[in-house]
Amino acid sequence: MTDRMRRLLLGTALSLSLAAPLATTALAAEAARPWMDTKLSPDQRADLLNKELTLDERIGLVHGPMAMPFLGAKLPEGAIGSAGYIPGVPRLGIPALQESDASLGVANPMNVRPGDPSTALPSGLSLASTWNPETAYKGGAMIGKEAHAKGLNVLLAGGVNLARDPRNGRNFEYLGEDPLLAGTLGGESIRGIQDQNVVSTIKHFAVNDQETQRMTIDVKIGEAAARESDLLAFQIAIEKGKPGSVMCAYNKVNGAYACDNPFLLNKVLKTDWAYPGWVMSDWGAVHGVEAAVNGLDQESGEQIDALLAPGGAGKVWFNEPLKAAIQDKTVPAERLSDMTRRILRSMFAAGLFDNPAAKAPIDFDAHAQVTKAAGTEGIVLLKNKGDVLPLATKGKTITVIGGFANAGVLSGGGSSQVVSDGGPGASIPLGGDGMMGPFRTVVYHASSPLKAIRAKAGEKAVRFNDGSYPAEAAAVAKTTNVAIVFATQWMSEGADAPDLSLPNGQDALIAAVAAANPNTIVVLETGGPVHMPWLDKVAGVVEAWYPGSRGGEAIADILFGDANPSGRLPITFPADDSQLLHKDIPGADKPEFSPAEITYTEGADIGYRRYAKTGAKPLFPFGYGLSYSHFSYGDVKVTGGDTLTVSFEVTNTGKRPGQDVPQVYLTNAAGTKTQRLIGWSKVALAPGEKKRVTVTADTRLLGSFDEAAHAWQVKAGEYQVAVGASATDLDLKGGAAVKASTRQP
Ligand code: BGC
């Protein structure tokens, strides 16, 4: 008799004995489930549990249905309701996986959980504009807490796809164009989520950088280019946040679907990065059983695979077909065992067994402060002619125009949509064809900027015009000292913007108001960069992005100076369409699900790096943003050796306390001209205060990926850096010699 059997028998005997005291029964249960010993590592616990699973139990853990009423799906038994559901194994005490989207707050798709709202964070680009890892952590922790209190234990949060094209419909969910910025903030928000005993899922792995033909497009990119850009964002975020799972993307990468891609999944993720968690598919991204051999561990939203494949060739692949493949050994049994082991390991690591998610009250008031603070910090002041801002609360009259500012603040569409605790201020069903048609409803969170402005400036001092007619809006604007035009650009998963204009005639509205009132301020609620043909005519521009469920109050705090703007752009604003890499978005001229291809000729030179190479002058550069204070930089010291360490002084030369984001860029690497963000700091300074900031470079950012050597290589030589307030403001310079080095991939 093995030790384990002896323990089991003993346990059973004890639990059957009516006289056994409760403590003894609990001990027996623990002895029968040795994986519940919290002194063991997640790996040890997963090993112990994994070997208990039968074939059917294993198959049950590696696929699951949607848990929302999408494409005719019904709520599976046992599911709380959100994006997906993987039944547990009660026999062994394995909890079900209750999966929810949560890029910007816990989602509630199609109101599947009636009367169950959440706090909505600002958009990803807003978070990236804070350049503040602490803000990212706090937002993640807030989302994780709400999920846990709803009984949800896996969040599909943590989008770090890079913004290669400002028209990408999901840029608002992501963290901008730089891998260090996106990876750092993404990692921190994942860490915040997982600290609440909820698994976080980084997505969409990888190079899922446009929505047009997202399920069919083949993205062509070289290995070094991918490793130095999109993959690096994932690598940094995974190192920092240790997400329990990775969601592979819809698109193909160099000919193979991302969820069936041995290079991405087996080589890069699981071998080179030694990633110990599991890979789940995007919803409808599996195309066959061989995906298991190529690195996929779990099929999610499985009905979509069966429904959408061309010619009815689709199936739920990781159910019967995978079982048959295991039985006929086309897929090795060890692979299936590795798949479940990875899932269990992440569940143990995040605390899903030890502190299971369960219904609990949510402190929405406290969370309102988290989203308000993040929304405020993410606002970027782009123009402030003659210090038109901040506005005085007394003695000035104001016209507020357009943008549904009376009703609320805009949010982005698609799976990340949050039903916010304040309710929708306005909800406009646009409708539309295609897979995402049912999600095409424009939602304004009920946090009215008009109300918040009136609360500061007084009811009587503020007029409102809905902006439908430019001439009428201009006539009203003429009657007040200041005009604030709210301009919106709704972006959504499933579609890219056809161009960067503000839709529905808003450019003409702004131009008309600006012509009528010299103190016109434009507040943008956009998913990403937009063109501003009226820029020279207006006095102020405030980029508020989608500012979250307390966004109206956040905007008012910035407009009236209760908060000093400290956001900096995480994405370049192009001056015109000639600066876009692709004139037309590849595949946009064909119906959804048509084959398409895109070649990323810019390689790793995304955004500001490409502008630096071509010398093109953007409308607003990466890293840019104004403050009501002023900052100066000096006394730069650079030391070399194994890497570069750059230190310098930042002084608040203005009259208000504020936060600055000095940035350090590599400008020359051992004789090669380049531009790359290697670090930054978010520094709070009182007027006149001075602080020394030190940044140490990750050597991957100094060197390049050498495909032949299969390693990062730093060449010996002189490395030059510039410290500045944006990617094009690089006056303070320094340099030092760095030694040659090699680093494993
Ligand atoms: C999106 C994912 C999302 C999933 C589940 C997909 O359409 O691409 O980001 O997590 O749906 O809702």
XYZ file of N, CA and C and ligand atoms in Angstrom, residues 68 83 101 156 170 173 203-204 208 214 247 250 282-283 415 435-436 493, ligand 1:
66
model
N -22.061 34.384 -21.947
C -22.856 35.594 -22.223
C -23.781 35.282 -23.403
N -17.519 36.692 -19.787
C -17.007 36.266 -21.099
C -16.979 34.744 -21.274
N -14.058 39.792 -18.996
C -13.261 40.889 -19.534
C -13.118 41.948 -18.466
N -9.710 38.886 -18.085
C -9.103 39.005 -19.406
C -8.663 40.456 -19.539
N -8.796 49.433 -31.187
C -8.599 49.041 -29.788
C -7.430 49.754 -29.126
N -7.848 50.539 -25.542
C -7.707 49.503 -24.498
C -6.249 49.262 -24.147
N -2.915 40.073 -22.983
C -3.432 39.789 -24.323
C -3.044 40.898 -25.284
N -3.182 40.761 -26.578
C -3.499 39.577 -27.374
C -2.200 39.200 -28.039
N -1.300 41.884 -32.677
C -2.718 42.085 -33.013
C -2.960 43.603 -33.023
N -9.333 41.252 -38.333
C -8.489 40.745 -37.240
C -8.467 39.229 -37.174
N -3.421 35.349 -23.390
C -4.419 35.083 -24.440
C -3.760 35.280 -25.801
N -6.199 36.634 -32.501
C -6.945 36.108 -33.648
C -6.078 35.963 -34.903
N -8.094 33.424 -27.779
C -9.139 34.440 -27.875
C -10.420 33.720 -28.292
N -11.530 34.393 -28.166
C -12.852 33.783 -28.372
C -13.109 33.559 -29.878
N -15.727 44.285 -26.060
C -15.745 43.409 -24.888
C -15.297 44.112 -23.613
N -19.473 40.630 -36.799
C -19.432 39.900 -35.535
C -19.682 40.817 -34.329
N -19.155 42.048 -34.401
C -19.275 42.927 -33.243
C -20.530 43.801 -33.293
N -13.751 47.901 -30.308
C -13.225 46.621 -30.756
C -13.960 46.219 -32.039
C -11.681 39.891 -27.596
C -10.955 39.614 -26.297
C -11.950 39.290 -25.215
C -12.806 38.125 -25.650
C -13.837 37.709 -24.625
C -12.685 38.811 -27.932
O -13.499 39.209 -28.998
O -10.736 40.022 -28.642
O -10.175 40.721 -25.930
O -11.280 39.019 -24.026
O -13.486 38.487 -26.838
O -14.843 38.622 -24.513
